[in-house]
XYZ file of C-alpha atoms in Angstrom:
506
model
C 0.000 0.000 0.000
C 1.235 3.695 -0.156
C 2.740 5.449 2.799
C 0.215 7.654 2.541
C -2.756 5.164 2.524
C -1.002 2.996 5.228
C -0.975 5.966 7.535
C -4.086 6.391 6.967
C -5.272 3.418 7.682
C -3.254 2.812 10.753
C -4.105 6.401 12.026
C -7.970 5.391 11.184
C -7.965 3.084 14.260
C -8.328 4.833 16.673
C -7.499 9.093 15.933
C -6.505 11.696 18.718
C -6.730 13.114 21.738
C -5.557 14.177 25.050
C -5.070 14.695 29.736
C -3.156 15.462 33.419
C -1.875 13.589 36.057
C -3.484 11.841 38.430
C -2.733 10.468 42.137
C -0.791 6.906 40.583
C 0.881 8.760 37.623
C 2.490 11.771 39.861
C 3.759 8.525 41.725
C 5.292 7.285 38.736
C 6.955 10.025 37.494
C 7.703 11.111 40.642
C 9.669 7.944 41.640
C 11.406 7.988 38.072
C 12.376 11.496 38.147
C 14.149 11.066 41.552
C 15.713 7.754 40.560
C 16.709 9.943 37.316
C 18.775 12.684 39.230
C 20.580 10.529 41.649
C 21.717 8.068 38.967
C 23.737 9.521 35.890
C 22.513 11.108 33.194
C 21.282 8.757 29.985
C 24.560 8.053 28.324
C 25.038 10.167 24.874
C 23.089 9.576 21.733
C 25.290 7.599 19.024
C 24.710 8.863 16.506
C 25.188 7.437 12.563
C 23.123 7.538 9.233
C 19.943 6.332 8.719
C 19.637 3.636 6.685
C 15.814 2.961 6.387
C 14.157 2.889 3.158
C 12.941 6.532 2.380
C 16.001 8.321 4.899
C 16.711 12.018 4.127
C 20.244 13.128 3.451
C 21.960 13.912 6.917
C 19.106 12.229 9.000
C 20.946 10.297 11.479
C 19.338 7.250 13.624
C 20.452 6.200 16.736
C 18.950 4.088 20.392
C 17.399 5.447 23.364
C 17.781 3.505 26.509
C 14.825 3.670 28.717
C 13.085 1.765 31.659
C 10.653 -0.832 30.481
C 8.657 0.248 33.561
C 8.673 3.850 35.199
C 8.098 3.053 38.390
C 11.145 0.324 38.922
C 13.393 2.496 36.765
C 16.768 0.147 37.837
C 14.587 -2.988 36.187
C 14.814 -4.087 32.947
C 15.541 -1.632 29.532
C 13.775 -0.934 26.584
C 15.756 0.761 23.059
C 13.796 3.134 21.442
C 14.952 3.983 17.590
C 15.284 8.099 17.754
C 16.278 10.147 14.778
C 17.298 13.721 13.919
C 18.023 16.166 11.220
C 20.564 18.946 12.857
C 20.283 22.226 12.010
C 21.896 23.331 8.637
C 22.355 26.859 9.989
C 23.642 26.729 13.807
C 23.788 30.742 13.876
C 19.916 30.736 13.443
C 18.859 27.752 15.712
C 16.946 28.318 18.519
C 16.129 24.741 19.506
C 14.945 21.839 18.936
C 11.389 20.442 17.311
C 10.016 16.897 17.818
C 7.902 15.270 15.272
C 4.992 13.101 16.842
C 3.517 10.643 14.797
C -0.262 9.678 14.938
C -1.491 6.674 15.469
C -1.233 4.539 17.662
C 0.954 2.990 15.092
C 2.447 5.724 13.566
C 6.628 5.807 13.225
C 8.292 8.846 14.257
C 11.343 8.236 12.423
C 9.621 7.207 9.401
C 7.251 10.429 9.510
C 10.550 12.623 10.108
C 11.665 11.484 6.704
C 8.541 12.409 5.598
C 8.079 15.906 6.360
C 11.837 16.942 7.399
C 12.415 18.458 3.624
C 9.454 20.611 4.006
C 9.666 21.530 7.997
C 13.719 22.246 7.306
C 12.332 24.684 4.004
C 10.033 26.224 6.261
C 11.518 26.602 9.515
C 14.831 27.911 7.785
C 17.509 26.094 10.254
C 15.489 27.243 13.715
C 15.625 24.079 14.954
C 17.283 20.692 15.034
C 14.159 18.305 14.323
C 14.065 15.087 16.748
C 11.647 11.920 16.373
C 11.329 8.842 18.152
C 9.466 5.466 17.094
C 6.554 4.911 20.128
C 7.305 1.721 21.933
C 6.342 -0.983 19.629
C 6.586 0.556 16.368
C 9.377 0.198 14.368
C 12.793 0.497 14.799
C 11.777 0.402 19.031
C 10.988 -2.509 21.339
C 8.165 -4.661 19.938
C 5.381 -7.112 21.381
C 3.506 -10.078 19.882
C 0.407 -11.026 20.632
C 0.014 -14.512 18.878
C -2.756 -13.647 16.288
C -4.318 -15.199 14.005
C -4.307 -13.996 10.440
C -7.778 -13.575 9.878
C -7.704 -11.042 13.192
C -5.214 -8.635 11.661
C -6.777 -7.617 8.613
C -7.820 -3.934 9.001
C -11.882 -4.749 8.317
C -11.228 -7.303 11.719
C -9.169 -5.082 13.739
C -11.370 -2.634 13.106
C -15.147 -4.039 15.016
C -17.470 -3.896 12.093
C -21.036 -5.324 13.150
C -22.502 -8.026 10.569
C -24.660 -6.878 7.768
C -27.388 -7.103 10.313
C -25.929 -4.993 13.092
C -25.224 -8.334 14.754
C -22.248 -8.050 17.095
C -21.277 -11.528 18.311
C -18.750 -12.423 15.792
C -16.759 -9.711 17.192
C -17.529 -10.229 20.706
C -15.694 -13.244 20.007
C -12.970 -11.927 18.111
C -12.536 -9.311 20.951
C -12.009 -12.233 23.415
C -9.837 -14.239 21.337
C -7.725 -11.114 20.764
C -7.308 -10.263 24.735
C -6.580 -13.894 25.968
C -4.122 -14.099 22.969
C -2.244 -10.525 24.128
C -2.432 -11.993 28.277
C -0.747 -15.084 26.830
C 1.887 -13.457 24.743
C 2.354 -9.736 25.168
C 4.046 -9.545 28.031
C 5.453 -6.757 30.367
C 6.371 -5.245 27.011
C 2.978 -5.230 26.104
C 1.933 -3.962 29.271
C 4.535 -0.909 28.663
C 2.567 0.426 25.553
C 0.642 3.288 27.068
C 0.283 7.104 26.353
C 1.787 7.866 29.993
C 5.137 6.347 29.209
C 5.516 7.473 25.508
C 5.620 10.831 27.489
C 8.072 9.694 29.720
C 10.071 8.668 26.576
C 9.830 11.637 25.281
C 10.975 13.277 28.584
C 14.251 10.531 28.763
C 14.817 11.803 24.895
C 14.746 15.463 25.930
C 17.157 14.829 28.610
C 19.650 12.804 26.169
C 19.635 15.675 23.575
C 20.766 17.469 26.498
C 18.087 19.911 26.093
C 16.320 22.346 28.723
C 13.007 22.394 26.613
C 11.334 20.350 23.536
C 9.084 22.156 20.939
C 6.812 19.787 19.357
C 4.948 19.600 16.402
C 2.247 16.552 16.661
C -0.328 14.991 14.684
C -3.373 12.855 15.317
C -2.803 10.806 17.960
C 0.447 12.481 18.583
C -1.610 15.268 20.046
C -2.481 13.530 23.329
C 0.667 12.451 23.822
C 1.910 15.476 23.726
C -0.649 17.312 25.348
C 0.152 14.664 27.900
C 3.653 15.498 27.979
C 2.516 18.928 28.404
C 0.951 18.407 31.483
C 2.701 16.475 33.212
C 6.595 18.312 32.464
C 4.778 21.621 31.594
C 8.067 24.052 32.061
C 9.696 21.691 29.277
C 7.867 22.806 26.977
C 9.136 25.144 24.425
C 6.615 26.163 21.320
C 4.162 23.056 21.018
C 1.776 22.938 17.785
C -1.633 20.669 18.228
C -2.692 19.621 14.643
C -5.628 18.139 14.462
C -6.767 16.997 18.371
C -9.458 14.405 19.388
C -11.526 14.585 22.774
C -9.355 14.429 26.023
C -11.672 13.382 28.373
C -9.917 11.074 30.244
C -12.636 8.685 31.437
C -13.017 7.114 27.908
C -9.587 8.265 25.544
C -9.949 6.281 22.813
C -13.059 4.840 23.009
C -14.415 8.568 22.615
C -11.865 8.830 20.029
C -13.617 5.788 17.598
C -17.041 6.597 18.912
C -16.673 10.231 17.614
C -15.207 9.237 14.260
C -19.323 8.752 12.916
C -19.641 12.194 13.146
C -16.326 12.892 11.488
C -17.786 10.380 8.800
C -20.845 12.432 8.089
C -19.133 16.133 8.331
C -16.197 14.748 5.474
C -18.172 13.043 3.085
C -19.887 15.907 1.633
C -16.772 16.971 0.100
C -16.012 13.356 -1.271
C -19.699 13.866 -2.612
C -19.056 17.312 -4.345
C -15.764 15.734 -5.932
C -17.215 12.667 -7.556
C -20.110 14.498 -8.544
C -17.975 17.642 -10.769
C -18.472 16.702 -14.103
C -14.602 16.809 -14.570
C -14.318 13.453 -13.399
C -16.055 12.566 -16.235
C -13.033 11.783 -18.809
C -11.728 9.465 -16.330
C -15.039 7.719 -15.751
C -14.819 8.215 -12.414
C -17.927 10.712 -11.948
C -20.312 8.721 -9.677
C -23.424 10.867 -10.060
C -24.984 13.962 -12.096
C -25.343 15.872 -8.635
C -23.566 15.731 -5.394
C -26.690 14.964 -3.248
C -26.924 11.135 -4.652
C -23.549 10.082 -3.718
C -25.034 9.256 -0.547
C -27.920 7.361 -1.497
C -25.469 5.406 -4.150
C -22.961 4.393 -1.883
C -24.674 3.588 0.799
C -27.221 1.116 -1.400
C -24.014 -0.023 -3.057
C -22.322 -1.280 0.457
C -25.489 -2.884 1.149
C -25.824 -4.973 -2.067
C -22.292 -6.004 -1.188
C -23.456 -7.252 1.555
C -26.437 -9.414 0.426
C -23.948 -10.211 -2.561
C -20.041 -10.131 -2.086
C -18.236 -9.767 -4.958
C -15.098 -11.260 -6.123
C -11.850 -9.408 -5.900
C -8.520 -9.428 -7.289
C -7.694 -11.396 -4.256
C -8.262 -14.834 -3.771
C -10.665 -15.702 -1.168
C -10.974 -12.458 -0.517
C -14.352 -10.902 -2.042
C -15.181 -7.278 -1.770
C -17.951 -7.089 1.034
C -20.309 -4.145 1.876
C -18.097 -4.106 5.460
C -14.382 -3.773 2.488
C -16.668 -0.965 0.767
C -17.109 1.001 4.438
C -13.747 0.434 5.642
C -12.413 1.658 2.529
C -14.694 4.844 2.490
C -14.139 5.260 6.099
C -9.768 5.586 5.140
C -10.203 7.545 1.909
C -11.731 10.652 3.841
C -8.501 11.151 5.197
C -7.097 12.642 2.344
C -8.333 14.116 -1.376
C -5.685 12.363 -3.149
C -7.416 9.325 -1.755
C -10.445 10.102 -3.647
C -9.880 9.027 -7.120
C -9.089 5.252 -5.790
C -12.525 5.092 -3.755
C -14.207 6.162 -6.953
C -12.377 3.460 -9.061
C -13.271 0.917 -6.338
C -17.036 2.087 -6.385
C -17.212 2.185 -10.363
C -15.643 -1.812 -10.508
C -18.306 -3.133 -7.825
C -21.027 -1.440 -10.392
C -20.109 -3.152 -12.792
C -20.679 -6.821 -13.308
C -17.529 -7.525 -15.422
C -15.300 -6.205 -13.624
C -12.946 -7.658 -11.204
C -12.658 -5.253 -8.221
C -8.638 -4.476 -7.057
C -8.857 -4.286 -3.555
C -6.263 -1.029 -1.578
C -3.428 -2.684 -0.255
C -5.106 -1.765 2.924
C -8.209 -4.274 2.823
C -5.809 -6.588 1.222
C -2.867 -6.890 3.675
C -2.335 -8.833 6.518
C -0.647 -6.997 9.061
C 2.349 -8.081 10.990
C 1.507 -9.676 14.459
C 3.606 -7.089 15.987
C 1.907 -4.398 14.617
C -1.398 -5.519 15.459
C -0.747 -5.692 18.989
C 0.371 -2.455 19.309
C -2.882 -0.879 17.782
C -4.949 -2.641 20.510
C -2.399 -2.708 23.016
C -2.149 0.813 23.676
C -6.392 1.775 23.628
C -6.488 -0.846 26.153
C -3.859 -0.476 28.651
C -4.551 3.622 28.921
C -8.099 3.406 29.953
C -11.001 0.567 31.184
C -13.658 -0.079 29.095
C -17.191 -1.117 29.738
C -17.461 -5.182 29.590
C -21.248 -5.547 28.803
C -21.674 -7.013 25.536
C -25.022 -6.029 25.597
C -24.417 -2.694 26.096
C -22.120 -1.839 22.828
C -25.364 -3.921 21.225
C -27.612 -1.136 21.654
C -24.465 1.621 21.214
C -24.249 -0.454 17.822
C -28.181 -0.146 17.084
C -28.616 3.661 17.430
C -25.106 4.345 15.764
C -25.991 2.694 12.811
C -29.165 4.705 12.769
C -27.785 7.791 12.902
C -24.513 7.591 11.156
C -25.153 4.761 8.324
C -22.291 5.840 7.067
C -19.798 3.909 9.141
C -22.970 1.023 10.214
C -22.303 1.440 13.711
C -18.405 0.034 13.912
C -17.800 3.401 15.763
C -19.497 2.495 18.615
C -18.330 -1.339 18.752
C -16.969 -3.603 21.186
C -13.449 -4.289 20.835
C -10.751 -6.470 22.912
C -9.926 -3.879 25.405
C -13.546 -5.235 26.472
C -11.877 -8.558 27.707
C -8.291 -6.978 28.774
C -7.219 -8.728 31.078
C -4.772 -6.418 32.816
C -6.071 -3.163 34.572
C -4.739 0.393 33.343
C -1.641 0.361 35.602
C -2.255 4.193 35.912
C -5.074 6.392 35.989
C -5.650 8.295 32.477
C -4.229 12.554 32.608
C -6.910 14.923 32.987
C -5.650 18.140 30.900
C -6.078 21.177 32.186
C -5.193 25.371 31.715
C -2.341 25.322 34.241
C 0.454 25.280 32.551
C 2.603 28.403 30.378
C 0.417 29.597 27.237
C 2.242 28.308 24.334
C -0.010 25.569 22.400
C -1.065 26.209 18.833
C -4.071 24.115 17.914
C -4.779 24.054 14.276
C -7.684 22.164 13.065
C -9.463 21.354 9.505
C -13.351 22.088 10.215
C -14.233 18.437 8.275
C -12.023 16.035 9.873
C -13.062 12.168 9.650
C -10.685 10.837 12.201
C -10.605 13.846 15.064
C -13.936 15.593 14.058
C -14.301 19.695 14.963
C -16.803 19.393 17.362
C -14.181 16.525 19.479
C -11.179 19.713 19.086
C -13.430 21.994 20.504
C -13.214 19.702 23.781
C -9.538 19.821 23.586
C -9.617 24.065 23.115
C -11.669 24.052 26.098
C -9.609 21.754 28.739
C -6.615 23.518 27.301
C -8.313 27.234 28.230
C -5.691 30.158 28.127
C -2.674 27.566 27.665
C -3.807 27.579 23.304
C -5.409 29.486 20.794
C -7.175 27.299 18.011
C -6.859 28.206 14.193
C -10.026 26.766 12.479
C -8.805 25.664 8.682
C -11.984 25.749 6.152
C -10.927 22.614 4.543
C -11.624 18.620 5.107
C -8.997 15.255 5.555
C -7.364 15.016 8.761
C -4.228 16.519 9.114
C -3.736 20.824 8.589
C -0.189 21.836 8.849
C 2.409 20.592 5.396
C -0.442 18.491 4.173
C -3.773 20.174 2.688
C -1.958 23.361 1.070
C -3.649 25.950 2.618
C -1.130 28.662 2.731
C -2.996 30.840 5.381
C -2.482 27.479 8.117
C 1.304 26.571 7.032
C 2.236 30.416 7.150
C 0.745 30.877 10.681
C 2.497 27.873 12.216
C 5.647 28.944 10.254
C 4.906 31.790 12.035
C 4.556 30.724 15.556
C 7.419 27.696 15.853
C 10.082 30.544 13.906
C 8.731 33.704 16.085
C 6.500 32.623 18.787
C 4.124 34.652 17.712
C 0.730 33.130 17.927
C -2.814 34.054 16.478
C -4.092 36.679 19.909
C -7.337 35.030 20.030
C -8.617 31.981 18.279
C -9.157 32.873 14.168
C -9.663 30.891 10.752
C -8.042 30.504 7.556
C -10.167 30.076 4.565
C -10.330 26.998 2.007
């Protein structure tokens, strides 16, 4: 699949969001942090060149040392792969930036290759820009649950109810997925949360030998670093919030998926407007004369799938109404996405043709990888353990956001986890020094505006929010609006924010 569509689709698990710290996690830190000061400092970084596929000229990778558990910080050690691109102008550096990935899932080091061209163009040699692959992604410790194939395909990871609504086929996937993790995750496992990816950030800081960290975070990386905001608030340098789920801490995640109908329904319009212009026409790809029947199409087309699967360019693998969804559900994230999901739509019309599945839908993901996408939504928070319960959350989501057929609102392993949150979620607050940027598209399908506006309001004084008048998820280097990229520019180069919260036209 394409880096672009596999971040999507890894980011579409489970989107963003954010907290402060609680009676267990001031223990936690607090324990670590003295432990930290009487022992010596984390030895220097050794640095070399990257050698990933996709590295940037200069980017150098090297491992981060850090407790596998906070709170017995002379245990056992983790290595975390870290990464930076140093500043090509040390006369104008001010600092340094860290790039959080979304996710969970997402690679720092991979996303620095990504976007350290553009941020180095832009930021004009201001800062020396840091990233650091999450526990269990990448280049960083990893965990194995034991999976089955069939449970780490996206459309099973993801809880989508049976054509029906029914929900038992993944109350018993959930299951089978949590006693699977118990057996086989281990303590490593058990380390995935939000909590410590702050503390790794924290141990990274220290390494780098700096006083402060700016950050620039996306998705998911938003509540980590809203996290690490609150609970190390006078590290903080200039920290930019792009596009920032719900942080209320009694549900994280859970709010984060449930949300995502909404963000279904306020995105597709534009999807709807784009296959409707008739200059998709020379490419075949115009779905309907007007914009207002796109709906109506696709949603009768998902549910002939799934009286009627059809056969795929996959073996075995037919395209199913629950494929069509899923695939809808990912190709909000982005325009460029868009011409695909037409193509995909056009083939299942048509009774000769032999649909290609994304690499997405297609792909069996790596056992390692799957664990990590469950393992951290279910070790930050608890979740409710009535089946019959997410039965009627299932029933009135699919009613009111048909859309996405109620997988939103689903029951999922952290149902059946068998270990408690070893800490209790951060609750984020205004205390803290005023220097978050929150920038937000106003039609995002993973973190949707209304969820950001819960964010803007637990931050209070701390942030000023820049509403962008575009949809996809993700503002800042990735939608082109000029107005967004200039005003971060702006703030990370100058520290001069927005003085009250403001827009930036499409």
């Amino acid at each position: 699949m394409t880096t672009y569509r596999r971040k999507a689709a890894l980011a579409a698990l489970c989107a963003t969001a954010v907290a402060t710290t609680l009676a267990g996690t001031a223990k936690a830190d607090a324990t670590a942090g003295a432990t930290a000061t009487a022992a010596a400092s984390p030895p220097a970084l050794a640095w070399a060149p990257c050698t990933h596929t996709g590295h940037l000229d200069g980017q150098q990778c090297a491992k981060l040392s850090v407790p596998l558990d906070y709170a017995a910080p002379a245990g056992p050690r983790v290595d975390l792969a870290v990464s930076r691109l140093p500043s090509a102008r040390p006369a104008a550096r001010r600092g340094t930036l860290i790039v959080v990935p979304g996710g969970p899932g997402g690679s720092g080091v991979q996303r620095l290759s990504q976007k350290g061209a553009a941020l180095t163009g832009q930021l004009a040699g201001a800062y020396d820009l840091v990233a650091l692959d999450p526990r269990g992604v990448g280049g960083s410790v990893r965990a194995e649950c034991g999976l089955d194939e069939a449970d780490r395909r996206l459309t099973t990871l993801r809880s989508w109810p049976g054509p029906d609504g029914a929900i038992a086929q993944n109350a018993d996937r959930s299951r089978r997925v949590a006693e699977a993790c118990a057996a086989n995750g281990g303590a490593e496992l058990r380390s995935f949360t939000t909590a410590n990816q702050a503390r790794d950030m924290d141990r990274f800081r220290e390494a780098l030998g700096e006083r402060k960290l700016s950050a620039w975070a996306v998705s998911y990386g938003t509540y980590v670093t809203a996290v690490y905001a609150q609970k190390f608030p006078a590290r903080t340098d200039r920290v930019v919030l792009d596009s920032s789920g719900d942080p209320d801490p009694t549900r994280v995640a859970r709010g984060w998926l449930a949300n995502m109908a909404q963000g279904a329904d306020d995105r597709f319009p534009d999807f709807a407007a784009w296959a409707a212009d008739p200059a998709r026409a020379p490419e075949g790809l115009r779905l309907a004369e007007r914009a207002e029947d796109v709906r109506p199409l696709f949603l009768a087309l998902a549910a002939e799938l799934d009286r009627a699967p059809k056969p795929s360019d996959v073996p075995g693998l037919p395209l199913t109404g629950t494929m069509l969804r899923q695939a809808l559900q990912t190709s909000l994230y982005g325009d460029a996405l868009f011409p695909a999901l037409a193509r995909l739509i056009r083939a299942a019309q048509d009774p000769a043709a032999v649909p290609a599945l994304p690499g997405d839908l297609a792909a069996v993901l790596p056992d390692s990888d799957a664990a990590l996408m469950v393992g951290v939504i279910c070790n930050d928070v608890a979740w409710p353990k009535d089946v019959s319960g997410y039965e009627r959350a299932v029933a009135a989501d699919r009613a009111a956001h048909p859309l996405t057929a109620g997988m939103p609102a689903n029951i999922t392993p952290c149902a059946f986890w068998k270990d408690a949150p070893a800490e209790r979620p951060t609750r984020i607050t205004g205390q803290g020094p005023s220097n978050i940027l929150m920038v937000q598209n106003l039609r995002d399908p993973a973190t949707p505006y209304a969820a950001s506006l819960k964010m803007r309001a637990a931050l209070g004084a701390r942030a000023r929010l820049l509403t962008v008048e575009h949809g996809g998820h993700g503002v800042y280097l990735g939608n082109g609006n000029a107005c967004a990229d200039r005003t971060v520019t702006e703030y990370l180069r100058t520290g001069r924010r927005p003085l009250r919260d403001s827009s930036c036209a499409s």
